[in-house]
Amino acid sequence: AAAVGADSGKVEITEISVGKVKTGMIILDDVRTPMGVLLVPKGFEVTEVFIERMRNFGSGVLAERIRVSGPSVPIPRNAKSTA
């Protein structure tokens, strides 16, 4: 995970599968169907409604790995401290 510095603290960025996103996370990559149709644009903040709707995405899309940031991002166990 990379840390992005800010005056008020640091924001963790990590890569997870679409199916693992949580409310409040910011999606940093476009999410597209295998045919290239845009489902979610980069910069989108995950909401409860989105989590409900993503159940309709195909398993291939849910398994796709994307970069996310935000308060609910899990810190990988092998991540080095940036403090």
GROMACS .gro file of C-alpha atoms in nm:
model
   83
    1ALA     CA    1   0.000   0.000   0.000
    2ALA     CA    2   0.116   0.349  -0.072
    3ALA     CA    3   0.052   0.642   0.156
    4VAL     CA    4  -0.055   0.975   0.015
    5GLY     CA    5   0.037   1.259   0.247
    6ALA     CA    6  -0.212   1.526   0.346
    7ASP     CA    7  -0.212   1.795   0.609
    8SER     CA    8  -0.477   1.612   0.810
    9GLY     CA    9  -0.319   1.267   0.783
   10LYS     CA   10  -0.247   0.990   0.538
   11VAL     CA   11  -0.478   0.801   0.306
   12GLU     CA   12  -0.401   0.437   0.240
   13ILE     CA   13  -0.423   0.308  -0.116
   14THR     CA   14  -0.443  -0.063  -0.185
   15GLU     CA   15  -0.561  -0.310  -0.448
   16ILE     CA   16  -0.863  -0.532  -0.378
   17SER     CA   17  -1.128  -0.714  -0.578
   18VAL     CA   18  -1.443  -0.520  -0.672
   19GLY     CA   19  -1.650  -0.759  -0.460
   20LYS     CA   20  -1.457  -0.658  -0.144
   21VAL     CA   21  -1.518  -0.281  -0.154
   22LYS     CA   22  -1.677  -0.116   0.149
   23THR     CA   23  -1.882   0.198   0.207
   24GLY     CA   24  -1.670   0.514   0.203
   25MET     CA   25  -1.392   0.374  -0.016
   26ILE     CA   26  -1.296   0.572  -0.326
   27ILE     CA   27  -1.249   0.366  -0.644
   28LEU     CA   28  -0.929   0.479  -0.818
   29ASP     CA   29  -0.973   0.279  -1.141
   30ASP     CA   30  -1.259   0.258  -1.391
   31VAL     CA   31  -1.459  -0.066  -1.351
   32ARG     CA   32  -1.569  -0.211  -1.685
   33THR     CA   33  -1.750  -0.519  -1.811
   34PRO     CA   34  -1.554  -0.771  -2.019
   35MET     CA   35  -1.708  -0.595  -2.324
   36GLY     CA   36  -1.562  -0.260  -2.210
   37VAL     CA   37  -1.883  -0.097  -2.085
   38LEU     CA   38  -1.812   0.145  -1.800
   39LEU     CA   39  -1.987   0.034  -1.478
   40VAL     CA   40  -1.815   0.262  -1.227
   41PRO     CA   41  -1.591   0.560  -1.305
   42LYS     CA   42  -1.268   0.624  -1.118
   43GLY     CA   43  -1.322   0.866  -0.831
   44PHE     CA   44  -1.655   0.708  -0.733
   45GLU     CA   45  -1.726   0.688  -0.358
   46VAL     CA   46  -1.877   0.353  -0.260
   47THR     CA   47  -2.223   0.375  -0.100
   48GLU     CA   48  -2.459   0.120   0.054
   49VAL     CA   49  -2.676   0.146  -0.260
   50PHE     CA   50  -2.375   0.066  -0.479
   51ILE     CA   51  -2.291  -0.238  -0.267
   52GLU     CA   52  -2.649  -0.365  -0.316
   53ARG     CA   53  -2.636  -0.303  -0.692
   54MET     CA   54  -2.295  -0.462  -0.745
   55ARG     CA   55  -2.452  -0.799  -0.661
   56ASN     CA   56  -2.585  -0.780  -1.019
   57PHE     CA   57  -2.233  -0.758  -1.164
   58GLY     CA   58  -2.101  -1.079  -1.313
   59SER     CA   59  -1.852  -1.286  -1.114
   60GLY     CA   60  -1.574  -1.180  -1.351
   61VAL     CA   61  -1.629  -0.814  -1.266
   62LEU     CA   62  -1.653  -0.884  -0.891
   63ALA     CA   63  -1.318  -1.067  -0.906
   64GLU     CA   64  -1.147  -0.783  -1.096
   65ARG     CA   65  -0.875  -0.613  -0.894
   66ILE     CA   66  -0.890  -0.235  -0.855
   67ARG     CA   67  -0.712   0.031  -0.653
   68VAL     CA   68  -0.910   0.197  -0.374
   69SER     CA   69  -0.848   0.452  -0.102
   70GLY     CA   70  -1.042   0.560   0.201
   71PRO     CA   71  -1.111   0.503   0.566
   72SER     CA   72  -1.203   0.135   0.535
   73VAL     CA   73  -0.901   0.022   0.334
   74PRO     CA   74  -0.737  -0.282   0.493
   75ILE     CA   75  -0.365  -0.243   0.549
   76PRO     CA   76  -0.178  -0.540   0.401
   77ARG     CA   77   0.009  -0.746   0.659
   78ASN     CA   78   0.337  -0.713   0.468
   79ALA     CA   79   0.308  -0.332   0.436
   80LYS     CA   80   0.593  -0.131   0.583
   81SER     CA   81   0.513   0.157   0.812
   82THR     CA   82   0.551   0.498   0.647
   83ALA     CA   83   0.556   0.686   0.976
   0.00000   0.00000   0.00000
